[in-house]
Coordinates of C-alpha atoms and ligand atoms in Angstrom, one line a residue:
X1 CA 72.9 72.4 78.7
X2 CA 75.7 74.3 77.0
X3 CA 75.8 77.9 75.5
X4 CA 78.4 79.6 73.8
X5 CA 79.3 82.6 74.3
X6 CA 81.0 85.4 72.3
X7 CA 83.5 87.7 73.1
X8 CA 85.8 90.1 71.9
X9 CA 89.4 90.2 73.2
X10 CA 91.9 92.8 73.1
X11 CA 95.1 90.9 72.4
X12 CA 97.5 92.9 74.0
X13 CA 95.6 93.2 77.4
X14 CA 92.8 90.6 77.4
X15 CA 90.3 93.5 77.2
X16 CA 86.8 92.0 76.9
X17 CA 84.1 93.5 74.8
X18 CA 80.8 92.4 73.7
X19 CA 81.2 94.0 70.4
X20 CA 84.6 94.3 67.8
X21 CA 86.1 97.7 68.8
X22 CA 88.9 99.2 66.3
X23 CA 90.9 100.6 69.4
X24 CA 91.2 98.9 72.8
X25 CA 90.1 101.4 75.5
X26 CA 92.3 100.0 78.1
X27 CA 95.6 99.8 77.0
X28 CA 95.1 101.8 73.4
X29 CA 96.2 99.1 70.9
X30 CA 95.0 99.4 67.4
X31 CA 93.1 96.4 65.6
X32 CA 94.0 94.1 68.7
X33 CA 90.6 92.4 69.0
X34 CA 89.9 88.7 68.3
X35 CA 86.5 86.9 68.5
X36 CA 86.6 84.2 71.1
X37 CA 83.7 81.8 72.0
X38 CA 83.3 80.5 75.6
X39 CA 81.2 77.8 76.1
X40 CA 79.2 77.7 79.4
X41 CA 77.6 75.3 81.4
X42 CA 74.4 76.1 83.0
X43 CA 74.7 73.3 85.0
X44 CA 76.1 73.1 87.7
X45 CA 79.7 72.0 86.9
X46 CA 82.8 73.5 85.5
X47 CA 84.1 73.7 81.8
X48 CA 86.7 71.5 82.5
X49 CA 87.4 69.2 85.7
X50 CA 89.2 71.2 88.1
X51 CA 91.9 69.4 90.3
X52 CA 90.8 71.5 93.0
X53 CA 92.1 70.2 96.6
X54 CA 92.6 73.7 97.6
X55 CA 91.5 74.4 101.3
X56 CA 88.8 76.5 101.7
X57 CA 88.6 76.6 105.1
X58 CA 88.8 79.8 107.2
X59 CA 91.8 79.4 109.6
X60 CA 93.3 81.8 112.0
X61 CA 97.0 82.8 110.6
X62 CA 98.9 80.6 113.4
X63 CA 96.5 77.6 112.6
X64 CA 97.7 77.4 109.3
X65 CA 100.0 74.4 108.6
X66 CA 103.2 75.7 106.6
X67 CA 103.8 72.9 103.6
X68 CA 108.0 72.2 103.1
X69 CA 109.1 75.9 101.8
X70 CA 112.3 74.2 101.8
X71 CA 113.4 75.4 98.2
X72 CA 114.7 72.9 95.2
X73 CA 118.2 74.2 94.1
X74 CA 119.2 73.7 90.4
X75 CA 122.9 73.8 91.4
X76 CA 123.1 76.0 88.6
X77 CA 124.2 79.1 90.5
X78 CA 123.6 82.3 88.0
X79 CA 119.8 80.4 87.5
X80 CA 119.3 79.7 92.1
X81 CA 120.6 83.4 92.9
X82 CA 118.4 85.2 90.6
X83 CA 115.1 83.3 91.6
X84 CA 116.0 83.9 95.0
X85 CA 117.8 80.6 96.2
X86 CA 116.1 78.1 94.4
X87 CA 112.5 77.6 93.0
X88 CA 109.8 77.1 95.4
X89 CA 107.5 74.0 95.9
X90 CA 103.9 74.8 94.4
X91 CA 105.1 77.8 92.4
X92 CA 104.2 79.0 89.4
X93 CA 107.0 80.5 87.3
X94 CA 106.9 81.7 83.8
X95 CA 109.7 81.9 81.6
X96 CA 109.5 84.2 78.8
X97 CA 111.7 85.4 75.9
X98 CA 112.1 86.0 72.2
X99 CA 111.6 83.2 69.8
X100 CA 115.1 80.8 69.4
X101 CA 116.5 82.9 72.9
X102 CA 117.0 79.4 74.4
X103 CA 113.6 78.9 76.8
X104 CA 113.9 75.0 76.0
X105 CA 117.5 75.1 76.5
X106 CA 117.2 76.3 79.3
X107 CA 114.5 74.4 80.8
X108 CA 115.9 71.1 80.1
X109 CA 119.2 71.9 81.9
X110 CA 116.7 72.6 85.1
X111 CA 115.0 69.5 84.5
X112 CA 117.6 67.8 84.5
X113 CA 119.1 69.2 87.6
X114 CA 115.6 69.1 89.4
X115 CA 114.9 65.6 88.3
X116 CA 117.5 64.4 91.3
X117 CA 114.9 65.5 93.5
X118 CA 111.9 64.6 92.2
X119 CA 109.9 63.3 89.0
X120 CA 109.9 66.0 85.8
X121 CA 106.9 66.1 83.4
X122 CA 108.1 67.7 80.3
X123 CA 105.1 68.9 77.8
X124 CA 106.6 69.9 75.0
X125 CA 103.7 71.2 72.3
X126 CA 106.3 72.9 69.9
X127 CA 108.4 69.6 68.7
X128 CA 108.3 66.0 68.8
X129 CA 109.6 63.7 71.2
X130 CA 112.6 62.6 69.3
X131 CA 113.0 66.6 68.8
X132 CA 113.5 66.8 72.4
X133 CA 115.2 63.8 73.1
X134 CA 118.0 65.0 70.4
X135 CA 118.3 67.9 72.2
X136 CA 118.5 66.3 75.7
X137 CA 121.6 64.0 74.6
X138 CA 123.4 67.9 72.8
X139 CA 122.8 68.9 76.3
X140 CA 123.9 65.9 78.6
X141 CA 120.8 65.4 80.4
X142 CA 121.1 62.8 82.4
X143 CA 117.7 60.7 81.5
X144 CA 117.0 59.7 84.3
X145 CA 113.4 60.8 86.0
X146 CA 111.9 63.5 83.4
X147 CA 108.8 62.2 81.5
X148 CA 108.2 63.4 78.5
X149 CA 104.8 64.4 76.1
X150 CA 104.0 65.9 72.9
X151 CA 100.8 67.4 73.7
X152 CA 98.8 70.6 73.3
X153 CA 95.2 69.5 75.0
X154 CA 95.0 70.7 78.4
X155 CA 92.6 67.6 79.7
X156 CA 95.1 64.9 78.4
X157 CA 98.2 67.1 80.1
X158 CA 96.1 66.8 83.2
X159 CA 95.4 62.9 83.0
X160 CA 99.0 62.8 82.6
X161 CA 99.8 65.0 85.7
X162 CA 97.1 62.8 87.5
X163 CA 99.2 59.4 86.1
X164 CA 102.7 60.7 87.1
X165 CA 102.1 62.6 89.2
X166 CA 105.1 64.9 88.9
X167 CA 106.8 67.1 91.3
X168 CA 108.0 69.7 88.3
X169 CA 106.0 70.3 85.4
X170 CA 107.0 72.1 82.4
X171 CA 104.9 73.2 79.7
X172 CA 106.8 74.7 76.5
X173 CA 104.5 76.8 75.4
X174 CA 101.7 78.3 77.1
X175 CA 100.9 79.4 74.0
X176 CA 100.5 76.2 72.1
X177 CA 98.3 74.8 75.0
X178 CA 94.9 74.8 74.4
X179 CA 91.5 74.4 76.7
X180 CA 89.5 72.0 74.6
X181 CA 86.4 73.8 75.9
X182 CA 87.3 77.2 74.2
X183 CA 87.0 77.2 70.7
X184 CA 89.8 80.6 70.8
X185 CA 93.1 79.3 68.8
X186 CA 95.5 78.2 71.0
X187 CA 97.7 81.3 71.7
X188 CA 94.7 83.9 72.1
X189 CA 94.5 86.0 75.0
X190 CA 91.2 84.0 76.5
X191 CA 93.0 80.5 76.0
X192 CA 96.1 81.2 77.6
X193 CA 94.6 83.3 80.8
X194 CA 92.0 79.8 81.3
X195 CA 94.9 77.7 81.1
X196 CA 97.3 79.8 82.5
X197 CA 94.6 79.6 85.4
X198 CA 94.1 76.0 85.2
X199 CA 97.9 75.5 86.0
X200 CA 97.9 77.4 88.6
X201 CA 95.4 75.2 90.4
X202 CA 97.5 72.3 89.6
X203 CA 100.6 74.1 91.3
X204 CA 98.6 75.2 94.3
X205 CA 96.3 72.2 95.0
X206 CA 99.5 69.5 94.1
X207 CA 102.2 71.4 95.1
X208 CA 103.9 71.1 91.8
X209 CA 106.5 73.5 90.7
X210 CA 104.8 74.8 87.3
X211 CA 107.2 76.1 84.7
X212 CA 105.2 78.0 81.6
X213 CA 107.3 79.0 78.7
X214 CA 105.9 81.2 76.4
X215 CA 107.1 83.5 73.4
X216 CA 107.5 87.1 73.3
X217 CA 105.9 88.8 70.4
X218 CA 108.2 91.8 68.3
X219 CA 107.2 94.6 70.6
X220 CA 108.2 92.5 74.0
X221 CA 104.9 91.8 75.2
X222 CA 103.8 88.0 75.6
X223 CA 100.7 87.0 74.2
X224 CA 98.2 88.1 77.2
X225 CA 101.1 90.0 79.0
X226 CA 99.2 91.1 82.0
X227 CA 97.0 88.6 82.4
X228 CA 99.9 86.2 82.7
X229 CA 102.1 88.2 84.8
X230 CA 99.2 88.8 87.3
X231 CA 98.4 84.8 87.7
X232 CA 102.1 83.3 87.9
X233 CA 104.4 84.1 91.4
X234 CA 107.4 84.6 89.2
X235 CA 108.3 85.9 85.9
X236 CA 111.5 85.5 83.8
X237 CA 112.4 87.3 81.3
X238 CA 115.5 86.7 78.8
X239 CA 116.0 90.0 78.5
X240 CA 118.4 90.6 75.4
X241 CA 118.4 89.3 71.4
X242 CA 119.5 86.3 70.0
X243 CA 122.6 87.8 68.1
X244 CA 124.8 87.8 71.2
X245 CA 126.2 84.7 72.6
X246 CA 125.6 85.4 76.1
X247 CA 121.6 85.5 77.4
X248 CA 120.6 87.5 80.5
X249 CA 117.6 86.5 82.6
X250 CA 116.1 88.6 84.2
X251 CA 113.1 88.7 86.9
X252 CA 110.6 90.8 86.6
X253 CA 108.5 89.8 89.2
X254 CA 108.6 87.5 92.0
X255 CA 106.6 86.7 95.2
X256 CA 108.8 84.6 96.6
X257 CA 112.7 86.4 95.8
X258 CA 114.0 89.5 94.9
X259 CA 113.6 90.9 91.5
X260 CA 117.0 93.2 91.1
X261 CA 119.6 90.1 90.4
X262 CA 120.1 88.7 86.6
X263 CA 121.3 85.7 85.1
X264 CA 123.9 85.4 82.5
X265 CA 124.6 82.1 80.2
X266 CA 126.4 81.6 77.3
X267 CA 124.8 79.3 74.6
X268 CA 127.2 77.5 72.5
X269 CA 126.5 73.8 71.2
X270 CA 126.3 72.2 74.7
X271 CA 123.6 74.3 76.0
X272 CA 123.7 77.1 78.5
X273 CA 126.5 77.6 80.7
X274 CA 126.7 80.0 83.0
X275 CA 129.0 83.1 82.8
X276 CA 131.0 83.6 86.2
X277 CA 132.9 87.1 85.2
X278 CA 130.0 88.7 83.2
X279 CA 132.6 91.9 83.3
X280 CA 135.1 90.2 81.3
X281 CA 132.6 89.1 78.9
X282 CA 131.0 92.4 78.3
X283 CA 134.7 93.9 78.1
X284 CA 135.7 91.5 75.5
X285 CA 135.5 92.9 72.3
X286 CA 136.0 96.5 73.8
X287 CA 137.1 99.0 71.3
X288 CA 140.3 100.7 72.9
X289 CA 141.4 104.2 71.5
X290 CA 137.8 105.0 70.1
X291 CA 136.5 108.5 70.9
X292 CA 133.0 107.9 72.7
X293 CA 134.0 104.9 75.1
X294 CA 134.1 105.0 78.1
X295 CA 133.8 101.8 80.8
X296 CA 131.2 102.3 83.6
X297 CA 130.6 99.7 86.7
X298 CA 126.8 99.4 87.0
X299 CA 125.0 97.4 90.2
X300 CA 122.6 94.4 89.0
X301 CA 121.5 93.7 91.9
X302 CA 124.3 92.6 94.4
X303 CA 126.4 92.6 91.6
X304 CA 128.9 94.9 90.0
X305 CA 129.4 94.8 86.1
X306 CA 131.9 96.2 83.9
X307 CA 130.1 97.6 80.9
X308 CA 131.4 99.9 77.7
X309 CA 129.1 102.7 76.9
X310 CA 129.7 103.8 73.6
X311 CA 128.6 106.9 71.8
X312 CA 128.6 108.1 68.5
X313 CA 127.5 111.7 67.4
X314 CA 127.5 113.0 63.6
X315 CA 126.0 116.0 61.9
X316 CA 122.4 115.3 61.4
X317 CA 120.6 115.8 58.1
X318 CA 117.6 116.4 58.3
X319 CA 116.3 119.5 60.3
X320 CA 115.2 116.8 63.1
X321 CA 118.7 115.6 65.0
X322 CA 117.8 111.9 65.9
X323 CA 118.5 110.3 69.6
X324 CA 118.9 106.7 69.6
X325 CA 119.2 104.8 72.7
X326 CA 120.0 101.1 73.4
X327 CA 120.2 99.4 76.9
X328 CA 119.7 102.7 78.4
X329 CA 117.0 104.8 79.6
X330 CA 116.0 107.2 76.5
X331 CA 115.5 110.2 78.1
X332 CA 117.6 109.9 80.8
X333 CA 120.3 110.8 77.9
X334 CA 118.1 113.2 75.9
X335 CA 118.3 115.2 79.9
X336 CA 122.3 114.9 79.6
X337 CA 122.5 116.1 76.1
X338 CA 120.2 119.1 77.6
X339 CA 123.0 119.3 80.4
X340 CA 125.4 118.9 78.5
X341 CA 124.1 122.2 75.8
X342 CA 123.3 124.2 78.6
X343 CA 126.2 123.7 81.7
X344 CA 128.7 122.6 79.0
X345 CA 127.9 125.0 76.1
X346 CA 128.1 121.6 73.9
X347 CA 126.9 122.6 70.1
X348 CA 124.8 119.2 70.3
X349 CA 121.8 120.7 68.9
X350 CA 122.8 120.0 65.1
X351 CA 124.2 116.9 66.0
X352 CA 122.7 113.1 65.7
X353 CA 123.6 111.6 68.7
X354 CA 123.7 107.5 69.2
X355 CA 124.2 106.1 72.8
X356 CA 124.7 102.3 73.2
X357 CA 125.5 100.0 76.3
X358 CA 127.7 97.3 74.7
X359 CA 126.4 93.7 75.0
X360 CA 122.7 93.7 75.2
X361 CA 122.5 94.8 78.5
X362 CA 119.6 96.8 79.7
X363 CA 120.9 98.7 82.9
X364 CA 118.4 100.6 84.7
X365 CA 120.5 102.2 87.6
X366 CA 121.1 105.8 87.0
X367 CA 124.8 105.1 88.1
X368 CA 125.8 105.2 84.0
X369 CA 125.0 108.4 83.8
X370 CA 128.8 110.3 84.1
X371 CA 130.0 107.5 81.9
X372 CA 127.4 108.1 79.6
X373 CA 127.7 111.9 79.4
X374 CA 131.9 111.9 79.2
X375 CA 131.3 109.2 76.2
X376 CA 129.0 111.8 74.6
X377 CA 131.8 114.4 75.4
X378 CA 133.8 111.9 74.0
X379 CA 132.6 111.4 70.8
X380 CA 131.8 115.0 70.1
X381 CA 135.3 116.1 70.7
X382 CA 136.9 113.6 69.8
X383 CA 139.3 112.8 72.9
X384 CA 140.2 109.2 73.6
X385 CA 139.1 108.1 77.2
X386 CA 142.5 105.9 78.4
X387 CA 141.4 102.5 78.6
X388 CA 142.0 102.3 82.5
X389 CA 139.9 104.6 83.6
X390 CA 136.4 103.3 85.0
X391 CA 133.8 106.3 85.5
X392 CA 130.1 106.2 87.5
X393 CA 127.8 108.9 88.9
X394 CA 124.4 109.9 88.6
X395 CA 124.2 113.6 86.9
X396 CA 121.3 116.1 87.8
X397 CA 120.4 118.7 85.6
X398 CA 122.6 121.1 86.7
X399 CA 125.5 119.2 86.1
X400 CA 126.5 118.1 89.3
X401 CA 128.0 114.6 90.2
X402 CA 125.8 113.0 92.8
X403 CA 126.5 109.9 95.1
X404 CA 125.7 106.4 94.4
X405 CA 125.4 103.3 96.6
X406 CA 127.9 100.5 96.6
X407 CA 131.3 102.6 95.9
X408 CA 133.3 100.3 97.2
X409 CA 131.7 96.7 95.9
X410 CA 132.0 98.5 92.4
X411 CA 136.0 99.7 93.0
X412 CA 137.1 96.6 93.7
X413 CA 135.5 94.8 90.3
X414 CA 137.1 97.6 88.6
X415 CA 140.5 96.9 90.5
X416 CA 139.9 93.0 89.4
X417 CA 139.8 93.4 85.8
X418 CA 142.8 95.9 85.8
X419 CA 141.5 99.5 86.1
X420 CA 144.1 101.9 87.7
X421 CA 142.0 104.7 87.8
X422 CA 138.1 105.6 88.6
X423 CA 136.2 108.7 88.7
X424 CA 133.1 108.7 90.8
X425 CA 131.2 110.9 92.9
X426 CA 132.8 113.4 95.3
X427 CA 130.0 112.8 97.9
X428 CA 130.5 109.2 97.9
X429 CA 134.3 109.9 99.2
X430 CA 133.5 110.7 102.4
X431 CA 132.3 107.3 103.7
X432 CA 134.4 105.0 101.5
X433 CA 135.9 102.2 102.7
X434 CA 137.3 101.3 99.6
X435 CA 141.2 100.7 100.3
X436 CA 142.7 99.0 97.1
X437 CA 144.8 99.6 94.2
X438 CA 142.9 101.7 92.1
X439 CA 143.2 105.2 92.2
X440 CA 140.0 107.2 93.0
X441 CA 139.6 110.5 92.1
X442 CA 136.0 112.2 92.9
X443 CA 134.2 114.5 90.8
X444 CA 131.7 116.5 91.6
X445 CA 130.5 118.5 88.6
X446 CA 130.8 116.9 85.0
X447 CA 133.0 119.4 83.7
X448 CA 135.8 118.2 87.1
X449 CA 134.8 115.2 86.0
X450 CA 135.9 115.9 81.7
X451 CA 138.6 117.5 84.0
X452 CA 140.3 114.1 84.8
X453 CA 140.0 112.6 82.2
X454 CA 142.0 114.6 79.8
X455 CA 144.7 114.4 82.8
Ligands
ATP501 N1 124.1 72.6 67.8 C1 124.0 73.8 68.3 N2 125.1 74.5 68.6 C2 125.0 75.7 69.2 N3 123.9 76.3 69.5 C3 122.8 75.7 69.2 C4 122.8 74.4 68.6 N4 121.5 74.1 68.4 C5 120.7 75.1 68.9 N5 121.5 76.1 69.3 C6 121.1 77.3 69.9 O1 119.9 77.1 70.6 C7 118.9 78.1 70.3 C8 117.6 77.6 70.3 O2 117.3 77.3 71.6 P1 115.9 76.9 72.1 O3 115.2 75.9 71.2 O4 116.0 76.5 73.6 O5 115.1 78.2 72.1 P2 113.6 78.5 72.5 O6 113.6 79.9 73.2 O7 113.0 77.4 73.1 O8 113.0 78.7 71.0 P3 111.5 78.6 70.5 O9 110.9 79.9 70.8 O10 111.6 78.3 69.1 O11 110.9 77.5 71.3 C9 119.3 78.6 68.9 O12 119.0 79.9 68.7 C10 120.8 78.4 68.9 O13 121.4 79.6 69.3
MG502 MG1 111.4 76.1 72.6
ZN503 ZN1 94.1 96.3 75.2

């Protein structure tokens, strides 16, 4: 006997409620519910057949056979380094990113690469066979052992997983795949947690490596955010818009690899390729003798990057002086600009004040911050920075310089790409093993630091 049930799900956080609510109590979205209906059996039986061959036995920890944790390398290095040395058999990973950002793209360059090692099942539910194929032969993918389907019903991807019997399955979207036992539109919260859920099974019980791709909406979240992020072992993000050329991907979590390293691709015609001196890319179309830039040398991960943070600052006119921010932590600069009023004497508080990390990069290490406030400095006053000076420090709120980690990875990429002189930390001098070309001076206040750079 079936029933139906209905619920009410908050879109943002898959908040259920028996009843339509205006705002969602748990994560405070406005006029995020959406009916669903579940259908339940009251038999004994589940909604949809379950390829469940996971153990259920209770083991002692040193009984437990391990299954090959040998990982399956891509070969393409930016995409192995950031997952952690490769992707792991049985995993569930989803891939996530703004609409066009390049998630197909991207996938089919792994297929292709993991299709040497095993059979790929592509399921694509956004475009047509032929659509994929023409953008297999753009990309060079060699057409060997990927399968291919157009299809959005979650029981007929299964009878083809059962058929194949793949050792990589991707499904592009999440969102377009349905559970033909919820009536929910494909996309809704309720759909994609069940068949978010049902993949994961599949990955587990099969040890399949399960890609998901899935869309991001305006505001960054993907449809069912944490639901999804909770059920996969890895997510990936691409972290920046589709105006630039170059896309970073980024983890943001992973069970089975760190989540501090990104990936950095170019798109042009051919597909994805990777970028092997991000610095010289995000350096490219610097703008040299501009007030308000300065370059900075931020860690991602194990990796050192050159990046221009540029700032603008102009009267403001309205009583309210605006802060904009952009690949930077808001009020980490509203705190300088405070610093900067207050230790400085900087007339800032008429003044609106843009801060922007050139490239679409979204650094979170506080190491930006001296560049950041000498740009601001920069632009207020109106002295040029000379273009071979490199500057990065975290600033506390009483205008002090403190140390950072890394002095010396981030010296020598500096020294690399031509910089004669860097001003860092005066704390970090002490232990620095950094013995190159590039002349270090140490700061320890911001106004030594302002100091150096007018010298
Ligand atoms: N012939 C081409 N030459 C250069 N770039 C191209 C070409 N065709 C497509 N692209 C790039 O590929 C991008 C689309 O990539 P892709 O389809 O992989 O994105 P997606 O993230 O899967 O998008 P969607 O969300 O629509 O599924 C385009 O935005 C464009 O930048
Ligand atoms: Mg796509
Ligand atoms: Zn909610």
């Amino acid at each position: 006997m079936k029933k139906t049930k209905t619920k009410f799900l908050c879109q943002q956080c898959g908040y259920e409620s028996a009843q339509w609510l205006g705002k969602c109590p748990s994560c405070g979205a406005w006029n995020s519910f959406t009916e669903e209906k579940f259908s339940t059996q009251i038999k004994s039986g589940s909604p949809v057949r379950q390829l469940t061959g996971f153990s259920s036995e209770v083991l002692k920890l040193n009984e437990v056979s391990v299954k090959d944790f040998s990982r399956f390398q891509t070969k393409i290095r930016e995409f192995d380094n950031m997952i952690g040395g490769g992707v792991v058999p049985g995993s569930l990973i989803l891939l996530g990113g703004a609409p066009g950002i390049g998630k197909s793209t991207l996938m089919l360059h792994i297929s292709d690469a993991l299709s040497e090692q095993g059979t790929v099942l592509y399921i694509s539910g956004e475009e047509s066979l032929s659509q994929v194929k023409s953008r297999a032969e753009r990309l060079k993918v060699k057409k060997g052992n990927i399968f291919l389907a157009s299809e959005t019903n979650l029981q007929n991807i299964i009878d083809a997983i059962n058929k194949i019997e793949p050792k990589f399955l991707v499904i592009d979207s999440i969102q377009t795949t349905y559970h033909p036992e919820l009536t929910g539109a494909p996309g809704t919260v309720g759909q994609v947690r069940e068949t978010a859920a049902e993949f994961l099974r599949i990955a587990k019980s099969k040890n399949i490596t399960v890609f998901l791709l899935g869309h991001v909406t305006k505001e960054g979240d993907l449809a069912g955010p944490r639901v999804l992020e909770h059920i996969v072992d890895t997510v990936l993000y691409f972290e920046n818009e589709r105006q630039h050329t170059y896309r970073i991907l980024r983890a943001y979590k992973n069970r089975f690899g760190p989540t501090s390293e990104i990936g950095i691709f170019e798109m042009n015609s051919s597909g994805l390729s990777e970028v092997s001196n991000p610095s010289l890319i995000f350096l490219g179309e610097r703008a040299i003798n501009a007030a308000g830039n300065i370059v900075t040398v931020a860690m991602e991960g194990t990796r050192p990057i050159l990046l221009e943070v540029q700032a603008l600052t102009a009267r403001t006119v309205f009583g309210m002086p605006r802060r904009m921010v952009s690949g930077y932590d808001t009020n980490r600069i509203i705190i300088l600009i405070a610093v900067l009023e207050k230790r400085l004497g900087l007339p800032l508080g008429m003044q609106d004040i843009f801060v922007n990390i050139a490239g679409g990069v979204k650094v979170k290490e506080t190491s930006v911050d001296l560049a950041a406030a000498c740009a601001i400095v920069s632009a207020n006053s109106g002295f040029i920075c000379p273009k071979d000076i490199v500057a990065f420090g975290e600033v506390g709120l009483a205008g002090e310089v403190r140390s950072v980690a890394l002095c010396a990875e981030r010296l020598s990429e500096a020294q690399k790409l031509g910089f004669k002189k860097a001003i860092i930390p005066k704390g970090s001098l002490k232990n620095l093993s950094y013995k190159g070309k590039t002349e270090v001076f140490g700061a320890d206040t911001l106004e030594a630091a302002i100091k150096i750079f007018g010298n």
